[in-house]
mmCIF file of C-alpha atoms and ligand atoms in Angstrom:
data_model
loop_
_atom_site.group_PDB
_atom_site.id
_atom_site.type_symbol
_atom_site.label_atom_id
_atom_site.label_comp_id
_atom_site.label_asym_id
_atom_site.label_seq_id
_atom_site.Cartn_x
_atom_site.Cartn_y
_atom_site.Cartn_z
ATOM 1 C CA UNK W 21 62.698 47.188 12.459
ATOM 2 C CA UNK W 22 62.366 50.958 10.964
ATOM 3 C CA UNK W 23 60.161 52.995 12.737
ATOM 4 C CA UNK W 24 57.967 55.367 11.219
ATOM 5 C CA UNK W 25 59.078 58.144 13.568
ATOM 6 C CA UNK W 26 62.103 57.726 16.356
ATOM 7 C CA UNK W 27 61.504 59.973 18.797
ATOM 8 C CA UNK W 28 63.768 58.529 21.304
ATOM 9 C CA UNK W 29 66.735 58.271 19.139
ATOM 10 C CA UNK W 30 66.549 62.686 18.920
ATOM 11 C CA UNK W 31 66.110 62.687 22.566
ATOM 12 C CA UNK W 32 69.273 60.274 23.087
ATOM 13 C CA UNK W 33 71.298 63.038 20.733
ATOM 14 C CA UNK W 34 70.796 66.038 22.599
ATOM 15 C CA UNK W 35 69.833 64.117 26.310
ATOM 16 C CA UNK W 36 72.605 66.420 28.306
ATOM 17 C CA UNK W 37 70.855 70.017 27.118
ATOM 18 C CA UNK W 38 67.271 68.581 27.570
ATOM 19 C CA UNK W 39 67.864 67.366 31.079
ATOM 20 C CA UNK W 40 69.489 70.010 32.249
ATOM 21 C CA UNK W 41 66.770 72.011 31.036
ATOM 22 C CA UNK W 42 64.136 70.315 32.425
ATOM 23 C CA UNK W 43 66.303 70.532 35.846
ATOM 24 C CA UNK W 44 66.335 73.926 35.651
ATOM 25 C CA UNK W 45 62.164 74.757 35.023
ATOM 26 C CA UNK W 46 61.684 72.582 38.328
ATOM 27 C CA UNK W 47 64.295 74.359 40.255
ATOM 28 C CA UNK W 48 62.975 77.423 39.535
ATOM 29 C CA UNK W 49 59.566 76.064 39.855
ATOM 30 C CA UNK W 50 58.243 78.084 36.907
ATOM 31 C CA UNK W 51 55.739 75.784 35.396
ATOM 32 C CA UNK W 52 53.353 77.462 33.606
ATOM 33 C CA UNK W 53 53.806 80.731 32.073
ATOM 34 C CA UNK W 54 57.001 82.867 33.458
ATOM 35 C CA UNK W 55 60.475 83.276 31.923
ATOM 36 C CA UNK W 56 60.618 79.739 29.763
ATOM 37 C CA UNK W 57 58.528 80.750 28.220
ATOM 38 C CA UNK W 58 58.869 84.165 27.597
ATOM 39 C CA UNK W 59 62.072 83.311 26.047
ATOM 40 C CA UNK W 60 61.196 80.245 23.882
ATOM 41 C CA UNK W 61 58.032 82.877 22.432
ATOM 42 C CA UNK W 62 60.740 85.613 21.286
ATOM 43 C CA UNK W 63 63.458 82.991 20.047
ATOM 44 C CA UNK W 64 60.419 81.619 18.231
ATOM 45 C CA UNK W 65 59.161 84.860 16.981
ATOM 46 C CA UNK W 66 62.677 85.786 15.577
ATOM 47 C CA UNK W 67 62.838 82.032 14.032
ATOM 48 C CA UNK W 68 60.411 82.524 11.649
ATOM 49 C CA UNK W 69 60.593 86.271 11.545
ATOM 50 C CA UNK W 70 57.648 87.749 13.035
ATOM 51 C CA UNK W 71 56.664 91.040 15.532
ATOM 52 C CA UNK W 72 54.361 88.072 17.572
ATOM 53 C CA UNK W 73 54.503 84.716 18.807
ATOM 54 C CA UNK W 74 51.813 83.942 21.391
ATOM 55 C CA UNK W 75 52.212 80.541 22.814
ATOM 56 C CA UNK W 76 49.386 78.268 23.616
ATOM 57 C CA UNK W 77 48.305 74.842 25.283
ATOM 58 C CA UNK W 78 48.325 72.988 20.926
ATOM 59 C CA UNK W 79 48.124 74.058 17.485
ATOM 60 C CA UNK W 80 44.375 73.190 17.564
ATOM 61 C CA UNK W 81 44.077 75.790 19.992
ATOM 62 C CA UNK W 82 45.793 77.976 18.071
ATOM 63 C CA UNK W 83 43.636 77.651 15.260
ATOM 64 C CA UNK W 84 40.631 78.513 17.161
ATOM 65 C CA UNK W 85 42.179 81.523 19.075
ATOM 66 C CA UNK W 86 43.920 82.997 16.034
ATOM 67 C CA UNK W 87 40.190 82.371 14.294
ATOM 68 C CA UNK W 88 38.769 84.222 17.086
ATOM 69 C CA UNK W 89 41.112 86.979 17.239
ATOM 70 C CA UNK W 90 40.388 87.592 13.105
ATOM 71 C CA UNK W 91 36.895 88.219 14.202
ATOM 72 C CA UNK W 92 35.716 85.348 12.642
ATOM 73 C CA UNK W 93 32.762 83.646 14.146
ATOM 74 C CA UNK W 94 28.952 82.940 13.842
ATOM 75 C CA UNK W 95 27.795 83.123 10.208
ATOM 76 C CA UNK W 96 30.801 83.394 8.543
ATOM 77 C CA UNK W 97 32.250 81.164 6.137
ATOM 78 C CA UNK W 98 35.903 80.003 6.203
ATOM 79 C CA UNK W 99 37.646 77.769 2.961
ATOM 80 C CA UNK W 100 40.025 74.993 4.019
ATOM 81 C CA UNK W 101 41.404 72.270 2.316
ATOM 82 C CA UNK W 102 39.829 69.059 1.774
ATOM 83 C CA UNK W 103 43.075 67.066 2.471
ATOM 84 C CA UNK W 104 44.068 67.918 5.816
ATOM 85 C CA UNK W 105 44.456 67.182 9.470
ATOM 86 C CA UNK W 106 40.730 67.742 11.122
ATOM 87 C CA UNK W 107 41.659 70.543 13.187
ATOM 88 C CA UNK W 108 41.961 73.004 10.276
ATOM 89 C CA UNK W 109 38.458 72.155 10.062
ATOM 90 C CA UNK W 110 36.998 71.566 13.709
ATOM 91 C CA UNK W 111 38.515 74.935 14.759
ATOM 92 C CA UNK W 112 36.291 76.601 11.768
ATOM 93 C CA UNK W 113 33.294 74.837 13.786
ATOM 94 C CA UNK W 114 34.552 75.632 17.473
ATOM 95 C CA UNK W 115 34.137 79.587 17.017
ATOM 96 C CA UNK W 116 30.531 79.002 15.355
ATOM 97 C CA UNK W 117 31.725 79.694 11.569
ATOM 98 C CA UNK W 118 31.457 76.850 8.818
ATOM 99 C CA UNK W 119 33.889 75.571 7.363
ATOM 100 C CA UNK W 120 33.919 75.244 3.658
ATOM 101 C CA UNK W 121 36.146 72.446 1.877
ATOM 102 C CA UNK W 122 38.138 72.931 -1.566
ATOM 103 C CA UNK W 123 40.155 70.318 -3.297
ATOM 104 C CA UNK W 124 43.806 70.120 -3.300
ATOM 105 C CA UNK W 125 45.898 69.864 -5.958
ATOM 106 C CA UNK W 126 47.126 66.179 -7.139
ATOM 107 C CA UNK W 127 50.955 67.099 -7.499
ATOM 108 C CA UNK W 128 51.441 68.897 -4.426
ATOM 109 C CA UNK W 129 48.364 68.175 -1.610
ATOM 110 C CA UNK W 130 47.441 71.623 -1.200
ATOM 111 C CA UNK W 131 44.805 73.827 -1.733
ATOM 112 C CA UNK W 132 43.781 74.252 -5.405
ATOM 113 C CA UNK W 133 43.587 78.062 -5.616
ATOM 114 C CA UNK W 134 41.542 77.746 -9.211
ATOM 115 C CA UNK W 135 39.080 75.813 -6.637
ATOM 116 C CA UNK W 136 38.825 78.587 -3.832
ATOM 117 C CA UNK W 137 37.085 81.391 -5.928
ATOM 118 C CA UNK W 138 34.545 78.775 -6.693
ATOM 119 C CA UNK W 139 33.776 78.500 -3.219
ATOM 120 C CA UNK W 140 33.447 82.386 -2.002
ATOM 121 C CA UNK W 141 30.094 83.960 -1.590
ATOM 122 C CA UNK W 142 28.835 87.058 0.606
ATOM 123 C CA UNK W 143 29.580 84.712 3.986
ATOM 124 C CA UNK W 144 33.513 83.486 3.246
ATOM 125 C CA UNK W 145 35.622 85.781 5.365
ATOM 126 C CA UNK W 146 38.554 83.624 5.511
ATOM 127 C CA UNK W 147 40.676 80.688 4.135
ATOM 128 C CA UNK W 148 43.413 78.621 6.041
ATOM 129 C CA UNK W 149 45.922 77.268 3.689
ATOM 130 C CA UNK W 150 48.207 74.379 4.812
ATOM 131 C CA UNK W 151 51.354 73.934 4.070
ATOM 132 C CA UNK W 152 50.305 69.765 4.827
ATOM 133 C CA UNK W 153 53.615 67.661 4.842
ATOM 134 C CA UNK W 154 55.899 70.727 5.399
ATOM 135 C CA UNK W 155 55.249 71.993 2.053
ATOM 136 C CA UNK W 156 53.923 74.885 1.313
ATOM 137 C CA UNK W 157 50.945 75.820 -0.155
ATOM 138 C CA UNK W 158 50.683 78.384 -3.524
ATOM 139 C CA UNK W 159 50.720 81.636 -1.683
ATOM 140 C CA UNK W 160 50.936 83.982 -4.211
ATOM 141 C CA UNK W 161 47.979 82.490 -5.736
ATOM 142 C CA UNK W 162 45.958 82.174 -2.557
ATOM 143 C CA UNK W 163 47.166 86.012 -1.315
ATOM 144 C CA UNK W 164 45.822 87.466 -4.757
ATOM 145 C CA UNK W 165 42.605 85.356 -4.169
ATOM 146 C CA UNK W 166 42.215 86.839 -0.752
ATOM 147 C CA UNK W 167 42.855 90.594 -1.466
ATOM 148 C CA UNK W 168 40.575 90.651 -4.417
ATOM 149 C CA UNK W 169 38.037 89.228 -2.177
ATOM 150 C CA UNK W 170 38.991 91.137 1.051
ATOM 151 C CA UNK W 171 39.685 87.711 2.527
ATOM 152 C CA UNK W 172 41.792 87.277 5.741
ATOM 153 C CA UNK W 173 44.170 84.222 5.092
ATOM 154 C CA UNK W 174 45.481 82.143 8.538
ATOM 155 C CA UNK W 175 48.045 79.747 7.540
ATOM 156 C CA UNK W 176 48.153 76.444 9.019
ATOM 157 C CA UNK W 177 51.481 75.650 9.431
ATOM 158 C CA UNK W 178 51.905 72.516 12.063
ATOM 159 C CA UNK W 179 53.787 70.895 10.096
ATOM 160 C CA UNK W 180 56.172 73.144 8.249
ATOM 161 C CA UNK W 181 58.454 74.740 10.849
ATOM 162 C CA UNK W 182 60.554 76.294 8.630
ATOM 163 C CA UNK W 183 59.430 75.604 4.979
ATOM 164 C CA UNK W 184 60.159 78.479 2.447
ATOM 165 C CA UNK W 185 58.775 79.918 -0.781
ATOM 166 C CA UNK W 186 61.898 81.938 -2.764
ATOM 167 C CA UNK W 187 63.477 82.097 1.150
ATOM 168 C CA UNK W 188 60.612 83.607 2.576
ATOM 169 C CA UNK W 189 59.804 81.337 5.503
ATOM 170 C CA UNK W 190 56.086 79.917 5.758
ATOM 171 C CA UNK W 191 53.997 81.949 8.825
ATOM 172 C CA UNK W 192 54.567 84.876 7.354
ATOM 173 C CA UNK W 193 52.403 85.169 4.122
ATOM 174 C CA UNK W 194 49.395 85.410 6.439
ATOM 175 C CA UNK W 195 47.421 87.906 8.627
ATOM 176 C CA UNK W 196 48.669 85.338 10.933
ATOM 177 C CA UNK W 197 50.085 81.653 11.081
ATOM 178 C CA UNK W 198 49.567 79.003 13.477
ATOM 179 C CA UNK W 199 52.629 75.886 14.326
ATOM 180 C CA UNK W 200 51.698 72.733 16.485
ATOM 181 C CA UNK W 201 54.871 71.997 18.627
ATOM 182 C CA UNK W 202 53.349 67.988 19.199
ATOM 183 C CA UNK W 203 55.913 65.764 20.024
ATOM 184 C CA UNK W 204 56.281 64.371 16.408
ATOM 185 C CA UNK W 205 56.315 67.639 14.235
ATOM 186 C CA UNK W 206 59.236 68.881 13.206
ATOM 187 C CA UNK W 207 59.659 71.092 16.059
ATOM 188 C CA UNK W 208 58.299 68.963 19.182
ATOM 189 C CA UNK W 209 57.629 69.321 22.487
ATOM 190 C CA UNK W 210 57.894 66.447 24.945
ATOM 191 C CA UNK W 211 54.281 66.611 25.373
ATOM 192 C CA UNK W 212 51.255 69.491 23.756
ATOM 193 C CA UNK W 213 52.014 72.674 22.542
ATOM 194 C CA UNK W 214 51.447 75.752 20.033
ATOM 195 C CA UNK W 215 51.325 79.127 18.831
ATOM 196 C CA UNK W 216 50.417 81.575 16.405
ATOM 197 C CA UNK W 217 52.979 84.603 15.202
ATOM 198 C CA UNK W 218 51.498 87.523 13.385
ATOM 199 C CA UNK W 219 52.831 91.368 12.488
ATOM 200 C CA UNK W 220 49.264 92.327 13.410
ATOM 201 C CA UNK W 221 49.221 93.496 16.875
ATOM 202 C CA UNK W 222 45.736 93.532 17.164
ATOM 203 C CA UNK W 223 45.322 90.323 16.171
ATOM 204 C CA UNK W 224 48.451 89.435 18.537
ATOM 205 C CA UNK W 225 47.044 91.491 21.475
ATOM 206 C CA UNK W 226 43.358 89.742 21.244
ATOM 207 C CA UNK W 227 45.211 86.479 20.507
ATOM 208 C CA UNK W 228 46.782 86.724 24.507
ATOM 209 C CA UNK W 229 43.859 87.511 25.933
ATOM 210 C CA UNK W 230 41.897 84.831 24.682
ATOM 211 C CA UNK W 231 44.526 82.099 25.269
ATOM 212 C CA UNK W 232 44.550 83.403 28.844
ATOM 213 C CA UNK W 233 41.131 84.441 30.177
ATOM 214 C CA UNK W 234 41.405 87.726 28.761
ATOM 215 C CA UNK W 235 43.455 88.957 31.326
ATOM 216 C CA UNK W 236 45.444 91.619 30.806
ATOM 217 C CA UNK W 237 46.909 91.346 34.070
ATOM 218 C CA UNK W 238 45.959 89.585 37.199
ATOM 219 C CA UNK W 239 42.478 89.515 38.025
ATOM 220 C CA UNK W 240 42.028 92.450 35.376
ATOM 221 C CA UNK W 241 39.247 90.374 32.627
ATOM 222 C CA UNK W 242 39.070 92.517 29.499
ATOM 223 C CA UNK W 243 36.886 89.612 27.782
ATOM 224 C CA UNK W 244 36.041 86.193 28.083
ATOM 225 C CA UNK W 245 38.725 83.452 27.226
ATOM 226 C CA UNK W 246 40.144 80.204 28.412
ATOM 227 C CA UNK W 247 42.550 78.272 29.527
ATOM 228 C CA UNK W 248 45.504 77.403 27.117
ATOM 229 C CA UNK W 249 48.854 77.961 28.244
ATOM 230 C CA UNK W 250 51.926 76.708 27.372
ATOM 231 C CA UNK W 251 54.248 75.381 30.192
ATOM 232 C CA UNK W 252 57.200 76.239 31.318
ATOM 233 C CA UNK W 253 58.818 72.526 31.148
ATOM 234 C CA UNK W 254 57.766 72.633 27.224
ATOM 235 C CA UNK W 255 59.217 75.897 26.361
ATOM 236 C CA UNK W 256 62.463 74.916 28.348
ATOM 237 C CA UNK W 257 62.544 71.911 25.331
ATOM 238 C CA UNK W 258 61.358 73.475 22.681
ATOM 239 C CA UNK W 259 63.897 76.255 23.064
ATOM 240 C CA UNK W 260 66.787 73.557 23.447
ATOM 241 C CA UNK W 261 65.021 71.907 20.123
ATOM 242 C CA UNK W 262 65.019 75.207 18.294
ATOM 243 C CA UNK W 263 68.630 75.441 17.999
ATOM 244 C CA UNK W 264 68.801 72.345 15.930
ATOM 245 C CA UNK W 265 66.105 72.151 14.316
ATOM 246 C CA UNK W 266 67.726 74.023 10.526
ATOM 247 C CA UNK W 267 70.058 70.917 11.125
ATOM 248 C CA UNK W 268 67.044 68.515 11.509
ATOM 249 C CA UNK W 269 65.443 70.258 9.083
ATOM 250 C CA UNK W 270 69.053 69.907 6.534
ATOM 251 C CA UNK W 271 68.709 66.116 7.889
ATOM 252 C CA UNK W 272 65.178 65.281 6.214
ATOM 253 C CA UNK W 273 65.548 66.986 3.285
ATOM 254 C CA UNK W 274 68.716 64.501 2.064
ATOM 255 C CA UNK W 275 66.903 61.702 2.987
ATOM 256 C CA UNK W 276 64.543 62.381 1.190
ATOM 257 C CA UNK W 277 66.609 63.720 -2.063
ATOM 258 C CA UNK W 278 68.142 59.841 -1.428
ATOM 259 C CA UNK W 279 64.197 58.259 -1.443
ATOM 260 C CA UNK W 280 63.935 60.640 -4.630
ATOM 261 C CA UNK W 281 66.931 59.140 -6.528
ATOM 262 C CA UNK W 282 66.055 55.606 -4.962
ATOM 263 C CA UNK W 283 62.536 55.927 -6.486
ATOM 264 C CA UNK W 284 63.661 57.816 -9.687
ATOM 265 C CA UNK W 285 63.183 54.609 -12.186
ATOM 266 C CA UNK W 286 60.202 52.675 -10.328
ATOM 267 C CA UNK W 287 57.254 53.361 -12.693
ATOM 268 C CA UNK W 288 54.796 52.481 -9.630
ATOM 269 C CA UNK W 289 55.595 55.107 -7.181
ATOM 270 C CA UNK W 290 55.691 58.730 -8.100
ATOM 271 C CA UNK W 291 57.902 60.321 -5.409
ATOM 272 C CA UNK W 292 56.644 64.239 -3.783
ATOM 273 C CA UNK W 293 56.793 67.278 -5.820
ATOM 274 C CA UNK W 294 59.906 69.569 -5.159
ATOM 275 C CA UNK W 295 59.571 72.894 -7.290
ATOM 276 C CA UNK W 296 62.635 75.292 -7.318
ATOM 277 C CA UNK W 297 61.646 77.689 -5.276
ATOM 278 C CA UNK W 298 60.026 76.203 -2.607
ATOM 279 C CA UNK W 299 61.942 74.296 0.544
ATOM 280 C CA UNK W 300 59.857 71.156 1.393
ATOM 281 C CA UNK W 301 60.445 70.226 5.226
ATOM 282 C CA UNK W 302 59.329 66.808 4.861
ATOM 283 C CA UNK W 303 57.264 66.449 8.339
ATOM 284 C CA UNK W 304 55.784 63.416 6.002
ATOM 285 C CA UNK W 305 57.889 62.180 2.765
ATOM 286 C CA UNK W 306 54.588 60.990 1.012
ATOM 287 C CA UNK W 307 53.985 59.169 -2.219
ATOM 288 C CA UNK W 308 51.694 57.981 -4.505
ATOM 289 C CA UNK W 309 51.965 54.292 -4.652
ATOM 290 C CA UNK W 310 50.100 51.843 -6.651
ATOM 291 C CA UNK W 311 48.109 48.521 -4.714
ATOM 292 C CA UNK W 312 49.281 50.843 -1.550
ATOM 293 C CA UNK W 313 47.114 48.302 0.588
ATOM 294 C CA UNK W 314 49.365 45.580 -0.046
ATOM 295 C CA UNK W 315 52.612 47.169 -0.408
ATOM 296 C CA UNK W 316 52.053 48.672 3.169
ATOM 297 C CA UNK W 317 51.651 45.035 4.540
ATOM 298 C CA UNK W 318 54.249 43.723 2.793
ATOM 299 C CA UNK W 319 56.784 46.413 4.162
ATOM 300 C CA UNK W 320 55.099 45.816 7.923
ATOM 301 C CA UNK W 321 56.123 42.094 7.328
ATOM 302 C CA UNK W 322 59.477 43.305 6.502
ATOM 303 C CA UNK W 323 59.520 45.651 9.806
ATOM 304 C CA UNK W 324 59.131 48.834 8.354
ATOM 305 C CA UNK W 325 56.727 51.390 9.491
ATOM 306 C CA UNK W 326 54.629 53.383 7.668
ATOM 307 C CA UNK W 327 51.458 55.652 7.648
ATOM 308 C CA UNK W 328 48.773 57.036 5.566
ATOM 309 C CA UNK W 329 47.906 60.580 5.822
ATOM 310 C CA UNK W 330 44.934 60.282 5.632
ATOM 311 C CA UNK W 331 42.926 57.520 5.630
ATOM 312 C CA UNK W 332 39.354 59.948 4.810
ATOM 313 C CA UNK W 333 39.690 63.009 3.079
ATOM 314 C CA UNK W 334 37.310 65.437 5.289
ATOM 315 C CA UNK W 335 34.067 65.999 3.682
ATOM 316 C CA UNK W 336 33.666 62.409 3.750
ATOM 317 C CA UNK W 337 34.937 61.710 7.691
ATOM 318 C CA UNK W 338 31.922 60.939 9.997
ATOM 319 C CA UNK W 339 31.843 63.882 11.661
ATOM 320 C CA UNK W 340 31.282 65.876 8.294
ATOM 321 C CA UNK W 341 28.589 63.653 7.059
ATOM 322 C CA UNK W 342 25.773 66.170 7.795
ATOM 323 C CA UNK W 343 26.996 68.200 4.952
ATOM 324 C CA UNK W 344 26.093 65.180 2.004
ATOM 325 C CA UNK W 345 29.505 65.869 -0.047
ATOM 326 C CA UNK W 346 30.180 63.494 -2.735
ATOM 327 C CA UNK W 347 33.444 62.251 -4.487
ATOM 328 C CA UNK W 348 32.917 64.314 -7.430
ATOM 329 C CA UNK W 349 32.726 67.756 -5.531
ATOM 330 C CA UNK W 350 36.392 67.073 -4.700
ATOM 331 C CA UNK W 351 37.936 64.814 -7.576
ATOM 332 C CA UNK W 352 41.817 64.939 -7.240
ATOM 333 C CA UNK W 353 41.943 64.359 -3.116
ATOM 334 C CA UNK W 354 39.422 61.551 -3.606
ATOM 335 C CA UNK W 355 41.004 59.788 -6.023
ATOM 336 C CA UNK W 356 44.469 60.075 -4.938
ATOM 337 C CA UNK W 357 43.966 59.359 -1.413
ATOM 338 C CA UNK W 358 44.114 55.151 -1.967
ATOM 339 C CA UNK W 359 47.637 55.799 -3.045
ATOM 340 C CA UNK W 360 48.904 57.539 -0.341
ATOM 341 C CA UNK W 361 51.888 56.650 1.783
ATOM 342 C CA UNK W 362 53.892 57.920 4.251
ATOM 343 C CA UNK W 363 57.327 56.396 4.660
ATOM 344 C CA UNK W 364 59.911 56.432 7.630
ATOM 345 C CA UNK W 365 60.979 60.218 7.808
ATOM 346 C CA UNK W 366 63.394 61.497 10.935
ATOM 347 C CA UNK W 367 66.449 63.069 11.240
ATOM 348 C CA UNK W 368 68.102 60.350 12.994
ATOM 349 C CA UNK W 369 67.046 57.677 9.934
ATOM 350 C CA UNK W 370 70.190 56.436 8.203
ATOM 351 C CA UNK W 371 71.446 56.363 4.628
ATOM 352 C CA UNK W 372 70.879 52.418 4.839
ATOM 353 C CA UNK W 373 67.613 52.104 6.568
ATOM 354 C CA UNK W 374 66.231 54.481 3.862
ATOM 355 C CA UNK W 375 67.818 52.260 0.841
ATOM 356 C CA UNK W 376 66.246 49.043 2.895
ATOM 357 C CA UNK W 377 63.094 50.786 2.510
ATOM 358 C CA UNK W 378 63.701 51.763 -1.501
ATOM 359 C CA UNK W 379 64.485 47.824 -2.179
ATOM 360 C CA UNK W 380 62.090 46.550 -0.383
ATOM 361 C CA UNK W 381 59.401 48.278 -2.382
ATOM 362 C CA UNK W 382 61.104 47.552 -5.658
ATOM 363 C CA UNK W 383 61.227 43.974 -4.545
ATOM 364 C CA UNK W 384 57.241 44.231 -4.026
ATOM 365 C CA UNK W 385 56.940 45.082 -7.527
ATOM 366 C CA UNK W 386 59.114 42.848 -9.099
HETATM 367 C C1 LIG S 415 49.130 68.710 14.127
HETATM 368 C C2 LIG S 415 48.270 69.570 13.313
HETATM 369 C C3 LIG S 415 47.388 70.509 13.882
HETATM 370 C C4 LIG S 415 47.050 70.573 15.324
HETATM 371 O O1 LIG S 415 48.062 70.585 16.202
HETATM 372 P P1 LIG S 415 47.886 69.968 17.679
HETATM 373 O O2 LIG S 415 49.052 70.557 18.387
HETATM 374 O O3 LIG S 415 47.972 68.489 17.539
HETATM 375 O O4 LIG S 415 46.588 70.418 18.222
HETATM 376 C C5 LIG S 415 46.700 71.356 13.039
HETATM 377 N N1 LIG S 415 46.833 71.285 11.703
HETATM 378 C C6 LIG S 415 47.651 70.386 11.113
HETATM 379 C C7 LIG S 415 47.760 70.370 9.625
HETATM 380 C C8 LIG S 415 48.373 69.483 11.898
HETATM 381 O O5 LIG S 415 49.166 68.581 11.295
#
């Protein structure tokens, strides 16, 4: 049996530092708020290389506060990908702004910035790129778009904790950049969790408030917020996590240079696009496969996990139905989507469970 995701097998590796983590949050009692996390927010903050990390209860959270903090609300207009997790799109809708989809691009999954100029008008104030799968989006592309339209740009990065263009790390091409810290991203905590880091300290300073009833202290309301803290049992983890995470991150990346070379003569699967200067994290080693439907039951029959990210592009989910998109306003995401699929991607995942996984799909098309 390969799992899609082992999360117990990265707990079992580092199980002495976590516990005695944990041990020490409940000893000190400091549960929400407090010194944990104070200390995970500037570890995190000098991580990825920012003035600001302001932690929060998830990354969808973070969306909408970092949305929030921009300004950006009834009215407005903010582009988003139309292959993505729905939070880069609910949080749009959650501060009363709309959000407007723009096809990806086929090799990579992200945005299409020849698509996004299409797609501003008086209204668009803002676009969230994601760097989906841990790779990140074209952001020198999207940054000229966005100062030649006085656009502010939020980057969605949940699931590309440390992902680089030419070294510089993703989270800080933005005004401001959000990360999800749920239990299966790259960086996880043992339960919800998020932030958003920015250089803006306007942006930063709104960005507290909001997250925590716009208090500036006790019983002092500036404005109001809500409730979304991050906990002191989480930050305790996540800053016990953060210290191997570049190994984690060293970890996915040659599995998946091994699923590359694996995959490098089967005609039917075309294997994730790595470009020179960008650093792929590989939260999700995707491909394109063809008959993916049946390939994905013949690997569950052979006990190997896998997942498709995602099953409905967004303008075509349920929820989004109101807005009457067809196929042909967003081509490449629609058309690629059947032949997505994710394949077993962790750390802990060895040399031999990945080439199990590489011969059983050959076998499937031979
Ligand atoms: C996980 C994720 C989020 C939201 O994070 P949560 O912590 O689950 O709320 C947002 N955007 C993307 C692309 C994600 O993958």
């Amino acid at each position: 049996m390969i799992k899609f995701v082992d999360l117990k097998k990265q707990y079992e590796s580092i199980k002495n530092e976590i516990d005695e983590a944990f041990a020490s949050v409940i000893s000190d009692s400091a549960f929400v708020g407090g010194q944990y996390v104070e200390k995970f927010a500037s570890e995190f903050a000098d991580y990825i290389g920012t003035e600001h990390c302001i932690t929060c209860a998830n990354g969808t959270d973070a969306l909408e506060i970092a949305l929030k903090a921009m300004g950006i609300g009834t009215g407005d207009e903010v582009l988003v990908p139309s292959h993505t997790w729905i939070s880069t799109a609910e949080a749009v809708t959650n501060v009363g702004a709309k959000p407007v989809f723009v096809d990806t691009l086929s090799d990579s999954y992200t945005i299409n910035p020849s698509e996004i100029q299409k797609k501003i008008n008086s209204k668009t104030k803002a676009i969230i790129p994601v760097h989906l799968f841990g790779y990140p989006a074209d952001m020198e592309a999207i940054i000229k778009i966005a100062k030649e339209n006085k656009l502010k740009i939020l980057e969605d990065a949940a699931q590309a904790h440390g992902a680089k263009i030419m070294g510089r790390i993703a989270g800080t091409f933005g005004d401001a950049a959000i990360f999800s810290f749920y239990p299966s991203k790259n960086l996880g905590a043992y339960g919800d969790a998020g932030c958003i880091v920015t250089n803006d300290d306007d942006i930063a300073y709104r960005s507290k408030l909001l997250a925590n009833h716009g208090q500036v202290k006790k019983h002092e309301h500036l404005l109001e917020g809500r409730n979304s803290r991050l906990d002191g049992l989480q930050a305790a983890i996540l800053s016990v996590k953060l210290k191997h995470l570049d190994k984690w991150i060293e970890a996915r990346r040659s599995h998946a240079r091994l699923y590359d070379k694996l995959f490098k003569d089967v005609q039917q699967v075309k294997t994730p696009e790595v470009k020179g200067s960008f650093t792929h994290v590989y939260h999700v080693y995707c491909i394109k496969a063809e008959v993916r439907n049946k390939l994905r039951i013949f690997l569950e029959n052979k006990g190997i996990e896998t997942a498709i990210h995602y099953p409905e592009m967004l303008p075509f989910l349920v929820a989004y139905k109101y807005m009457k998109h067809s196929p042909d306003e967003f081509p490449v995401s629609y058309n690629y989507q059947p032949m997505l699929l994710s394949l077993p991607m962790y750390p802990e995942l060895t040399n031999d469970e990945i080439k199990f996984v590489c011969d059983s799909i050959v076998e499937f098309y031979s």
